[in-house]
mmCIF file of C-alpha atoms in Angstrom:
data_model
loop_
_atom_site.group_PDB
_atom_site.id
_atom_site.type_symbol
_atom_site.label_atom_id
_atom_site.label_comp_id
_atom_site.label_asym_id
_atom_site.label_seq_id
_atom_site.Cartn_x
_atom_site.Cartn_y
_atom_site.Cartn_z
ATOM 1 C CA MET A 72 64.442 -39.344 12.245
ATOM 2 C CA GLY A 73 65.271 -39.208 15.551
ATOM 3 C CA LEU A 74 65.030 -35.440 15.210
ATOM 4 C CA GLU A 75 61.297 -35.183 13.181
ATOM 5 C CA SER A 76 60.509 -37.629 16.297
ATOM 6 C CA GLU A 77 61.550 -35.520 19.347
ATOM 7 C CA GLN A 78 59.874 -31.754 17.648
ATOM 8 C CA GLN A 79 56.887 -34.068 17.263
ATOM 9 C CA GLN A 80 56.812 -35.294 20.712
ATOM 10 C CA GLN A 81 57.619 -31.290 22.047
ATOM 11 C CA GLN A 82 53.805 -30.135 19.247
ATOM 12 C CA GLN A 83 52.339 -32.855 21.144
ATOM 13 C CA GLN A 84 53.423 -31.950 24.963
ATOM 14 C CA GLN A 85 51.999 -28.060 23.693
ATOM 15 C CA GLN A 86 49.742 -28.507 22.356
ATOM 16 C CA GLN A 87 48.546 -30.371 25.611
ATOM 17 C CA SER A 88 49.087 -27.879 27.608
ATOM 18 C CA SER A 89 47.626 -25.915 25.428
ATOM 19 C CA SER A 90 44.514 -27.418 25.499
ATOM 20 C CA CYS A 91 44.649 -27.952 29.676
ATOM 21 C CA SER A 92 45.500 -24.496 29.874
ATOM 22 C CA SER A 93 42.077 -23.696 28.120
ATOM 23 C CA SER A 94 39.662 -25.802 29.808
ATOM 24 C CA SER A 95 41.170 -25.109 32.381
ATOM 25 C CA TRP A 96 40.413 -20.997 32.600
ATOM 26 C CA ASN A 97 36.957 -22.217 30.919
ATOM 27 C CA LEU A 98 36.521 -23.834 34.628
ATOM 28 C CA ARG A 99 37.513 -20.700 35.754
ATOM 29 C CA LYS A 100 35.775 -18.572 34.174
ATOM 30 C CA GLN A 101 32.176 -20.611 34.675
ATOM 31 C CA ALA A 102 33.324 -20.256 38.449
ATOM 32 C CA LEU A 103 33.831 -16.864 37.422
ATOM 33 C CA ILE A 104 30.157 -16.416 35.600
ATOM 34 C CA GLN A 105 28.157 -18.195 38.921
ATOM 35 C CA ASP A 106 29.141 -15.694 40.973
ATOM 36 C CA LEU A 107 28.724 -13.150 39.903
ATOM 37 C CA SER A 108 25.016 -14.493 39.672
ATOM 38 C CA ARG A 109 25.448 -14.890 42.934
ATOM 39 C CA LYS A 110 26.193 -11.076 43.236
ATOM 40 C CA LEU A 111 22.980 -10.327 41.270
ATOM 41 C CA ASN A 112 20.277 -12.094 42.525
ATOM 42 C CA ASN A 113 21.850 -11.499 46.276
ATOM 43 C CA GLY A 114 18.157 -9.594 46.331
ATOM 44 C CA GLU A 115 19.699 -7.697 50.087
ATOM 45 C CA GLY A 116 23.538 -7.588 48.377
ATOM 46 C CA ASP A 117 25.085 -4.640 48.654
ATOM 47 C CA LEU A 118 24.335 -2.441 45.513
ATOM 48 C CA GLU A 119 28.051 -0.959 45.290
ATOM 49 C CA ALA A 120 28.913 -5.083 44.755
ATOM 50 C CA LYS A 121 26.174 -5.418 42.302
ATOM 51 C CA ILE A 122 26.837 -2.142 40.203
ATOM 52 C CA GLN A 123 30.346 -4.283 40.121
ATOM 53 C CA ALA A 124 28.580 -7.665 38.496
ATOM 54 C CA ALA A 125 27.288 -5.660 36.016
ATOM 55 C CA LYS A 126 30.421 -4.145 34.936
ATOM 56 C CA ASP A 127 31.892 -7.482 34.892
ATOM 57 C CA ILE A 128 29.869 -9.036 33.419
ATOM 58 C CA ARG A 129 30.397 -6.089 30.306
ATOM 59 C CA LYS A 130 34.518 -6.659 30.269
ATOM 60 C CA LEU A 131 33.333 -11.190 29.597
ATOM 61 C CA ALA A 132 30.343 -10.730 28.108
ATOM 62 C CA LYS A 133 32.851 -9.336 24.897
ATOM 63 C CA SER A 134 34.522 -12.267 24.525
ATOM 64 C CA SER A 135 32.323 -14.539 22.901
ATOM 65 C CA VAL A 136 28.975 -15.552 21.330
ATOM 66 C CA LYS A 137 29.494 -18.454 23.732
ATOM 67 C CA THR A 138 30.456 -16.783 26.875
ATOM 68 C CA ARG A 139 26.790 -14.614 26.388
ATOM 69 C CA SER A 140 24.810 -17.158 26.478
ATOM 70 C CA ASN A 141 26.221 -19.180 29.064
ATOM 71 C CA PHE A 142 25.707 -15.455 31.786
ATOM 72 C CA ALA A 143 21.725 -15.717 30.077
ATOM 73 C CA VAL A 144 21.489 -19.690 31.521
ATOM 74 C CA ALA A 145 23.464 -18.840 34.797
ATOM 75 C CA GLY A 146 20.651 -16.658 35.515
ATOM 76 C CA VAL A 147 21.924 -12.464 34.723
ATOM 77 C CA VAL A 148 18.920 -11.183 33.164
ATOM 78 C CA GLN A 149 16.608 -10.585 35.115
ATOM 79 C CA PRO A 150 18.445 -9.462 37.778
ATOM 80 C CA LEU A 151 20.375 -6.881 34.774
ATOM 81 C CA VAL A 152 16.266 -5.635 33.595
ATOM 82 C CA SER A 153 15.793 -4.617 37.887
ATOM 83 C CA MET A 154 18.665 -2.253 37.419
ATOM 84 C CA LEU A 155 17.343 -0.185 34.784
ATOM 85 C CA SER A 156 14.936 1.362 37.538
ATOM 86 C CA SER A 157 17.075 1.557 40.188
ATOM 87 C CA THR A 158 17.109 5.276 41.206
ATOM 88 C CA ASN A 159 21.288 5.106 41.314
ATOM 89 C CA LEU A 160 22.148 6.414 37.496
ATOM 90 C CA ASP A 161 25.069 4.072 37.683
ATOM 91 C CA ALA A 162 23.549 1.347 38.605
ATOM 92 C CA ARG A 163 20.605 1.873 35.589
ATOM 93 C CA GLU A 164 23.978 2.646 33.471
ATOM 94 C CA ALA A 165 26.211 -0.198 34.758
ATOM 95 C CA SER A 166 23.102 -2.669 34.009
ATOM 96 C CA LEU A 167 22.440 -0.962 30.199
ATOM 97 C CA LEU A 168 26.192 -1.354 29.185
ATOM 98 C CA ALA A 169 26.016 -5.189 30.476
ATOM 99 C CA LEU A 170 22.667 -5.968 29.414
ATOM 100 C CA LEU A 171 23.769 -4.390 25.819
ATOM 101 C CA ASN A 172 26.735 -6.892 25.083
ATOM 102 C CA LEU A 173 24.864 -9.832 26.318
ATOM 103 C CA ALA A 174 22.531 -9.208 23.126
ATOM 104 C CA VAL A 175 25.100 -7.927 20.419
ATOM 105 C CA ARG A 176 25.036 -10.580 18.157
ATOM 106 C CA ASN A 177 22.312 -12.862 20.442
ATOM 107 C CA GLU A 178 19.356 -14.025 19.129
ATOM 108 C CA ARG A 179 18.193 -15.907 22.293
ATOM 109 C CA ASN A 180 19.018 -12.889 24.712
ATOM 110 C CA LYS A 181 17.723 -10.513 22.816
ATOM 111 C CA VAL A 182 14.697 -12.283 23.001
ATOM 112 C CA LYS A 183 15.571 -13.174 26.704
ATOM 113 C CA ILE A 184 15.742 -9.400 27.936
ATOM 114 C CA VAL A 185 12.894 -8.218 26.421
ATOM 115 C CA ALA A 186 10.764 -10.948 27.780
ATOM 116 C CA SER A 187 11.943 -9.955 31.493
ATOM 117 C CA GLY A 188 10.759 -6.486 31.487
ATOM 118 C CA ALA A 189 13.441 -4.425 29.483
ATOM 119 C CA VAL A 190 11.800 -1.838 27.977
ATOM 120 C CA PRO A 191 8.734 -0.232 29.953
ATOM 121 C CA PRO A 192 12.843 1.331 31.467
ATOM 122 C CA LEU A 193 14.347 1.714 28.527
ATOM 123 C CA VAL A 194 11.586 4.046 27.060
ATOM 124 C CA GLU A 195 11.910 6.114 30.549
ATOM 125 C CA LEU A 196 15.151 6.171 29.714
ATOM 126 C CA LEU A 197 14.745 7.694 26.325
ATOM 127 C CA THR A 198 13.105 10.121 28.401
ATOM 128 C CA PHE A 199 16.116 11.593 30.537
ATOM 129 C CA GLN A 200 18.188 14.220 29.885
ATOM 130 C CA ASN A 201 20.964 12.399 31.172
ATOM 131 C CA GLY A 202 22.422 12.673 27.710
ATOM 132 C CA SER A 203 24.728 9.915 28.446
ATOM 133 C CA LEU A 204 22.162 7.126 29.279
ATOM 134 C CA ARG A 205 19.093 8.475 26.850
ATOM 135 C CA GLU A 206 21.967 7.806 24.154
ATOM 136 C CA LEU A 207 22.691 4.074 24.925
ATOM 137 C CA ALA A 208 19.396 3.110 26.252
ATOM 138 C CA THR A 209 18.249 4.408 21.998
ATOM 139 C CA ALA A 210 21.416 2.019 20.867
ATOM 140 C CA ALA A 211 19.883 -0.229 23.622
ATOM 141 C CA ILE A 212 15.907 -0.337 21.380
ATOM 142 C CA LEU A 213 18.338 -0.696 18.014
ATOM 143 C CA THR A 214 19.837 -3.431 19.045
ATOM 144 C CA LEU A 215 16.955 -4.955 20.133
ATOM 145 C CA SER A 216 14.914 -4.685 17.734
ATOM 146 C CA ALA A 217 16.142 -6.338 15.074
ATOM 147 C CA SER A 218 15.295 -9.640 16.439
ATOM 148 C CA ALA A 219 11.212 -9.565 13.986
ATOM 149 C CA SER A 220 9.544 -10.791 17.799
ATOM 150 C CA ASN A 221 10.659 -8.255 19.853
ATOM 151 C CA LYS A 222 9.651 -5.954 16.728
ATOM 152 C CA PRO A 223 6.334 -5.535 17.622
ATOM 153 C CA VAL A 224 6.598 -5.098 21.665
ATOM 154 C CA ILE A 225 8.843 -1.967 21.126
ATOM 155 C CA ALA A 226 6.850 -0.524 18.263
ATOM 156 C CA ALA A 227 3.810 -0.503 21.196
ATOM 157 C CA SER A 228 5.568 0.508 24.478
ATOM 158 C CA GLY A 229 5.672 4.473 22.887
ATOM 159 C CA ALA A 230 9.440 3.853 22.444
ATOM 160 C CA ALA A 231 9.128 6.405 18.546
ATOM 161 C CA PRO A 232 7.682 9.395 19.424
ATOM 162 C CA HIS A 233 11.043 9.686 21.759
ATOM 163 C CA LEU A 234 13.735 8.601 19.271
ATOM 164 C CA VAL A 235 11.407 10.738 16.834
ATOM 165 C CA GLN A 236 13.110 13.378 19.462
ATOM 166 C CA ILE A 237 15.989 12.161 19.559
ATOM 167 C CA LEU A 238 16.230 12.941 15.392
ATOM 168 C CA SER A 239 17.078 16.680 16.051
ATOM 169 C CA SER A 240 18.425 17.465 19.505
ATOM 170 C CA GLY A 241 20.743 13.793 19.947
ATOM 171 C CA THR A 242 24.366 13.696 19.621
ATOM 172 C CA VAL A 243 25.131 12.395 15.066
ATOM 173 C CA GLN A 244 25.772 8.732 16.681
ATOM 174 C CA GLY A 245 22.914 9.306 18.880
ATOM 175 C CA LYS A 246 20.701 10.245 15.593
ATOM 176 C CA VAL A 247 22.145 7.422 13.649
ATOM 177 C CA ASP A 248 21.062 4.519 15.875
ATOM 178 C CA ALA A 249 17.797 6.762 16.827
ATOM 179 C CA VAL A 250 16.851 6.207 12.544
ATOM 180 C CA THR A 251 18.153 2.040 12.716
ATOM 181 C CA ALA A 252 15.890 1.819 15.111
ATOM 182 C CA LEU A 253 12.557 3.945 13.875
ATOM 183 C CA TYR A 254 13.240 1.717 10.702
ATOM 184 C CA ASN A 255 13.563 -2.340 12.233
ATOM 185 C CA LEU A 256 10.044 -0.680 13.504
ATOM 186 C CA SER A 257 8.639 0.158 10.002
ATOM 187 C CA THR A 258 7.678 -3.549 10.024
ATOM 188 C CA CYS A 259 5.238 -2.951 12.415
ATOM 189 C CA THR A 260 2.059 -0.368 10.553
ATOM 190 C CA GLY A 261 0.570 0.564 13.456
ATOM 191 C CA ASN A 262 3.498 2.394 14.172
ATOM 192 C CA LEU A 263 3.694 4.200 11.656
ATOM 193 C CA THR A 264 0.853 6.720 12.108
ATOM 194 C CA PRO A 265 2.364 7.805 15.312
ATOM 195 C CA LEU A 266 5.842 8.223 14.095
ATOM 196 C CA VAL A 267 3.552 10.904 11.171
ATOM 197 C CA ALA A 268 1.646 12.866 14.349
ATOM 198 C CA VAL A 269 5.159 13.455 15.960
ATOM 199 C CA GLY A 270 6.797 15.410 13.539
ATOM 200 C CA ALA A 271 9.314 12.718 11.974
ATOM 201 C CA VAL A 272 8.874 14.000 8.553
ATOM 202 C CA PRO A 273 11.495 17.360 9.076
ATOM 203 C CA PRO A 274 13.914 15.626 10.850
ATOM 204 C CA LEU A 275 14.410 12.914 8.716
ATOM 205 C CA LEU A 276 14.442 15.347 5.528
ATOM 206 C CA ASN A 277 17.271 17.329 7.239
ATOM 207 C CA LEU A 278 18.929 14.428 8.009
ATOM 208 C CA LEU A 279 18.699 13.710 4.517
ATOM 209 C CA LYS A 280 20.001 17.199 3.302
ATOM 210 C CA GLU A 281 23.466 16.635 5.438
ATOM 211 C CA CYS A 282 24.148 13.254 5.166
ATOM 212 C CA LYS A 283 26.325 11.441 2.026
ATOM 213 C CA LYS A 284 23.230 10.639 -0.830
ATOM 214 C CA TYR A 285 25.354 7.105 -1.051
ATOM 215 C CA SER A 286 25.525 5.997 2.210
ATOM 216 C CA LYS A 287 23.866 3.678 4.417
ATOM 217 C CA PHE A 288 22.205 5.928 6.685
ATOM 218 C CA ALA A 289 21.046 7.986 3.679
ATOM 219 C CA GLU A 290 19.240 3.896 2.815
ATOM 220 C CA LYS A 291 17.016 3.473 5.779
ATOM 221 C CA THR A 292 16.282 7.581 5.602
ATOM 222 C CA THR A 293 14.770 6.865 2.713
ATOM 223 C CA ALA A 294 12.969 3.966 3.766
ATOM 224 C CA LEU A 295 11.572 5.866 5.981
ATOM 225 C CA LEU A 296 10.698 8.557 4.205
ATOM 226 C CA GLU A 297 9.766 6.263 1.593
ATOM 227 C CA ILE A 298 7.172 4.142 3.693
ATOM 228 C CA LEU A 299 5.869 7.860 5.305
ATOM 229 C CA SER A 300 4.835 8.949 1.785
ATOM 230 C CA ASN A 301 2.856 6.705 1.404
ATOM 231 C CA PHE A 302 -0.065 8.568 3.901
ATOM 232 C CA VAL A 303 -1.474 11.570 3.503
ATOM 233 C CA GLU A 304 0.214 14.025 6.662
ATOM 234 C CA GLY A 305 3.446 12.389 4.856
ATOM 235 C CA GLN A 306 2.956 14.112 1.561
ATOM 236 C CA ALA A 307 2.263 17.227 3.473
ATOM 237 C CA ALA A 308 5.270 17.421 5.550
ATOM 238 C CA ILE A 309 7.703 16.357 2.807
ATOM 239 C CA SER A 310 5.939 19.466 0.860
ATOM 240 C CA ASP A 311 5.937 21.646 3.736
ATOM 241 C CA SER A 312 9.413 21.892 4.224
ATOM 242 C CA ASP A 313 11.781 23.593 3.051
ATOM 243 C CA GLY A 314 13.588 22.334 0.242
ATOM 244 C CA GLY A 315 12.052 18.823 0.873
ATOM 245 C CA ILE A 316 11.226 17.856 -1.866
ATOM 246 C CA LEU A 317 14.920 19.088 -3.451
ATOM 247 C CA THR A 318 16.039 16.774 -0.987
ATOM 248 C CA ILE A 319 14.657 13.945 -2.512
ATOM 249 C CA VAL A 320 15.407 15.374 -5.831
ATOM 250 C CA GLU A 321 18.851 16.333 -4.739
ATOM 251 C CA THR A 322 18.820 11.909 -3.743
ATOM 252 C CA VAL A 323 17.855 10.789 -7.062
ATOM 253 C CA GLU A 324 20.206 12.171 -8.561
ATOM 254 C CA ASP A 325 23.003 11.435 -6.496
ATOM 255 C CA GLY A 326 21.908 8.236 -4.222
ATOM 256 C CA SER A 327 22.934 4.951 -4.261
ATOM 257 C CA LEU A 328 21.112 2.558 -6.283
ATOM 258 C CA VAL A 329 18.215 1.567 -2.919
ATOM 259 C CA SER A 330 18.290 5.242 -1.745
ATOM 260 C CA THR A 331 17.503 6.281 -6.118
ATOM 261 C CA GLU A 332 14.881 3.666 -5.545
ATOM 262 C CA HIS A 333 13.265 4.816 -2.647
ATOM 263 C CA ALA A 334 13.784 8.639 -3.214
ATOM 264 C CA VAL A 335 12.317 7.847 -6.282
ATOM 265 C CA GLY A 336 9.658 5.697 -4.664
ATOM 266 C CA ILE A 337 8.303 8.921 -2.738
ATOM 267 C CA LEU A 338 8.488 12.049 -5.670
ATOM 268 C CA LEU A 339 5.881 8.735 -7.799
ATOM 269 C CA SER A 340 3.836 8.617 -4.384
ATOM 270 C CA LEU A 341 2.992 12.116 -3.641
ATOM 271 C CA CYS A 342 3.082 12.895 -6.843
ATOM 272 C CA GLN A 343 0.532 9.435 -7.545
ATOM 273 C CA SER A 344 -1.914 11.028 -4.787
ATOM 274 C CA CYS A 345 -2.556 14.322 -5.957
ATOM 275 C CA ARG A 346 -1.026 15.017 -9.606
ATOM 276 C CA SER A 347 -2.650 18.630 -9.442
ATOM 277 C CA LYS A 348 -0.721 19.518 -6.606
ATOM 278 C CA TYR A 349 2.651 17.765 -6.347
ATOM 279 C CA ARG A 350 3.422 17.714 -10.240
ATOM 280 C CA GLU A 351 4.867 20.983 -10.639
ATOM 281 C CA LEU A 352 6.378 21.368 -7.147
ATOM 282 C CA ILE A 353 8.162 18.069 -8.562
ATOM 283 C CA LEU A 354 9.357 19.751 -11.711
ATOM 284 C CA LYS A 355 10.405 23.100 -9.630
ATOM 285 C CA GLU A 356 13.428 21.231 -8.476
ATOM 286 C CA GLY A 357 14.254 19.741 -11.799
ATOM 287 C CA ALA A 358 13.900 16.408 -11.333
ATOM 288 C CA ILE A 359 13.808 15.466 -15.296
ATOM 289 C CA PRO A 360 17.730 15.069 -15.404
ATOM 290 C CA GLY A 361 17.757 12.656 -12.723
ATOM 291 C CA LEU A 362 14.736 10.924 -13.299
ATOM 292 C CA LEU A 363 15.899 10.182 -16.747
ATOM 293 C CA ARG A 364 19.299 8.799 -15.552
ATOM 294 C CA LEU A 365 17.159 6.402 -13.184
ATOM 295 C CA THR A 366 15.279 4.232 -16.679
ATOM 296 C CA ALA A 367 19.132 3.444 -17.624
ATOM 297 C CA GLU A 368 21.040 3.270 -14.763
ATOM 298 C CA GLY A 369 18.679 1.869 -11.712
ATOM 299 C CA THR A 370 17.113 -0.620 -10.205
ATOM 300 C CA PRO A 371 14.500 -2.543 -12.301
ATOM 301 C CA THR A 372 11.309 -0.866 -9.438
ATOM 302 C CA ALA A 373 13.476 2.416 -9.265
ATOM 303 C CA GLN A 374 13.759 2.814 -13.722
ATOM 304 C CA GLU A 375 9.877 1.348 -13.168
ATOM 305 C CA ARG A 376 9.334 3.593 -10.962
ATOM 306 C CA ALA A 377 11.362 6.784 -13.294
ATOM 307 C CA ARG A 378 8.854 5.201 -16.107
ATOM 308 C CA THR A 379 6.570 6.106 -14.581
ATOM 309 C CA LEU A 380 6.831 9.522 -12.649
ATOM 310 C CA LEU A 381 8.211 10.966 -15.923
ATOM 311 C CA ASP A 382 5.114 10.106 -17.512
ATOM 312 C CA LEU A 383 2.996 12.158 -15.141
ATOM 313 C CA LEU A 384 5.136 14.783 -14.934
ATOM 314 C CA ARG A 385 5.135 15.071 -18.733
ATOM 315 C CA ASP A 386 1.497 13.924 -19.721
ATOM 316 C CA SER A 387 -0.070 17.811 -20.326
ATOM 317 C CA PRO A 388 -0.640 19.972 -23.045
ATOM 318 C CA SER A 389 0.264 23.072 -20.711
ATOM 319 C CA GLU A 390 3.453 20.999 -20.360
ATOM 320 C CA LYS A 391 6.539 23.258 -21.562
ATOM 321 C CA LYS A 392 8.334 20.274 -22.815
ATOM 322 C CA LEU A 393 12.026 20.858 -22.499
ATOM 323 C CA PRO A 394 14.218 21.067 -26.033
ATOM 324 C CA SER A 395 15.092 18.678 -28.265
ATOM 325 C CA ALA A 396 18.988 19.704 -28.086
ATOM 326 C CA VAL A 397 18.957 19.382 -24.137
ATOM 327 C CA LEU A 398 17.119 16.365 -24.382
ATOM 328 C CA GLU A 399 19.759 14.462 -26.768
ATOM 329 C CA SER A 400 22.476 15.823 -24.692
ATOM 330 C CA ILE A 401 21.160 13.929 -21.282
ATOM 331 C CA VAL A 402 20.334 11.277 -23.009
ATOM 332 C CA TYR A 403 24.125 11.215 -24.511
ATOM 333 C CA ASP A 404 25.209 11.335 -21.177
ATOM 334 C CA ILE A 405 23.354 8.827 -19.800
ATOM 335 C CA ALA A 406 24.789 6.950 -22.855
ATOM 336 C CA THR A 407 28.421 7.387 -21.898
ATOM 337 C CA ARG A 408 28.112 6.587 -18.481
ATOM 338 C CA VAL A 409 26.245 3.368 -19.469
ATOM 339 C CA ASP A 410 27.640 1.820 -22.127
ATOM 340 C CA GLY A 411 31.519 4.629 -21.975
ATOM 341 C CA ALA A 412 31.755 7.017 -24.751
ATOM 342 C CA ASP A 413 32.776 4.685 -27.545
ATOM 343 C CA LYS A 414 28.775 2.970 -28.497
ATOM 344 C CA ALA A 415 26.860 6.627 -26.864
ATOM 345 C CA ALA A 416 25.820 7.231 -30.026
ATOM 346 C CA GLU A 417 24.295 4.135 -30.595
ATOM 347 C CA THR A 418 22.831 3.805 -26.833
ATOM 348 C CA ALA A 419 21.395 7.025 -26.744
ATOM 349 C CA LYS A 420 19.373 6.974 -30.558
ATOM 350 C CA ARG A 421 18.412 3.871 -29.074
ATOM 351 C CA LEU A 422 17.553 4.956 -25.347
ATOM 352 C CA LEU A 423 15.403 8.647 -27.527
ATOM 353 C CA ARG A 424 14.005 5.604 -29.482
ATOM 354 C CA ASP A 425 11.782 3.316 -26.720
ATOM 355 C CA MET A 426 11.026 7.258 -25.019
ATOM 356 C CA VAL A 427 9.133 7.721 -28.573
ATOM 357 C CA HIS A 428 7.912 4.936 -28.861
ATOM 358 C CA ARG A 429 6.948 5.007 -25.177
ATOM 359 C CA SER A 430 5.223 8.777 -25.246
ATOM 360 C CA MET A 431 3.134 7.224 -28.627
ATOM 361 C CA GLU A 432 2.264 3.746 -26.585
ATOM 362 C CA LEU A 433 0.554 5.698 -24.234
ATOM 363 C CA SER A 434 -1.320 8.845 -26.985
ATOM 364 C CA MET A 435 -2.331 5.469 -28.304
ATOM 365 C CA SER A 436 -3.347 4.397 -24.833
ATOM 366 C CA ARG A 437 -5.367 7.263 -24.047
ATOM 367 C CA ILE A 438 -7.452 8.115 -27.474
ATOM 368 C CA GLN A 439 -9.024 4.371 -26.802
ATOM 369 C CA VAL A 440 -10.100 5.309 -23.840
ATOM 370 C CA ARG A 441 -11.656 8.696 -24.943
ATOM 371 C CA ALA A 442 -12.913 6.985 -28.079
ATOM 372 C CA ALA A 443 -14.430 4.047 -25.239
ATOM 373 C CA SER A 444 -16.258 6.653 -23.687
ATOM 374 C CA CYS A 445 -18.123 8.212 -26.000
ATOM 375 C CA THR A 446 -21.308 7.608 -27.238
ATOM 376 C CA PRO A 447 -22.634 6.994 -29.628
ATOM 377 C CA SER A 448 -23.982 10.910 -30.437
ATOM 378 C CA GLU A 449 -20.221 12.367 -28.730
ATOM 379 C CA ALA A 450 -18.292 10.156 -31.281
ATOM 380 C CA PRO A 451 -16.953 12.679 -33.901
ATOM 381 C CA SER A 452 -18.065 12.295 -37.343
ATOM 382 C CA ALA A 453 -16.242 10.928 -40.572
#
């Protein structure tokens, strides 16, 4: 018992020592935060001292959400935002990196940074030839645009055209950040038309061609393209881009559940907008097999979109239909993927019955529509 009591006392002493050490560090950290804030807010202070203060803030802000909040309370955001407009590029970079770390996983700081006027100088940095500053600004726009209350301000700032340019000329990371930032801003409907006007569609299609179709990046890219496909200009840009429709068809075949849902939405939007123009273009790229698979394997939304699009693609007396053997082979392949080889035959029969039943329903519906539109004199005689 004596030994156990001694061990317990040692543990208590260690805990007390650790607690005291932690409390002492917190006090020193708080004093350091206040000191850095004073250096930044010293209007006549040495610029080099402010740059170093920004660098120190960047390092300390990595440690915890609480530290980031404490910095904001200490009043460092406004002077850091002011440094974004400095003629000294080192000052701009140091303040930008500090603000980025202050904004990470801190909603209040994101809102405070935008409210302090950070967006205009960040948009200016997006135009810089200095690739490092431009892409840091892209990362900042991405981070700040994740806040719902910031989106309207950033969307109205003119950032989108510059982000679109980065889709064509930035580094791989810059392109990823630009796509994600544009995706964040896509909920602001007023931001969509400028996106089309400055040519977002071709670079987005090129990025989709190059990336893995099942990646998160592809999901954001197809989501943006689906939004743009609701505009006449966007539809034309997709069909006019070299291999544009083919890229979307390939995404239907190889994408993730999210990507395929957006991709089939794009094709459906095209076909519904002008069936006579886009139907043959979609068929030419071999869309049928992927769409058939999607009716069995996609999300509920993707399945419904695929069925609707198949109806639009098939509904023509002059259409060259798939040979029955090819159709059966495709359906059997789908059935094997869905239920395995043991049950494939039974599942394939069910899928084919459903397709025939749906085709009969559509045919009857069209007959009823034509009959209802006939006048008595036009109605066929018995």
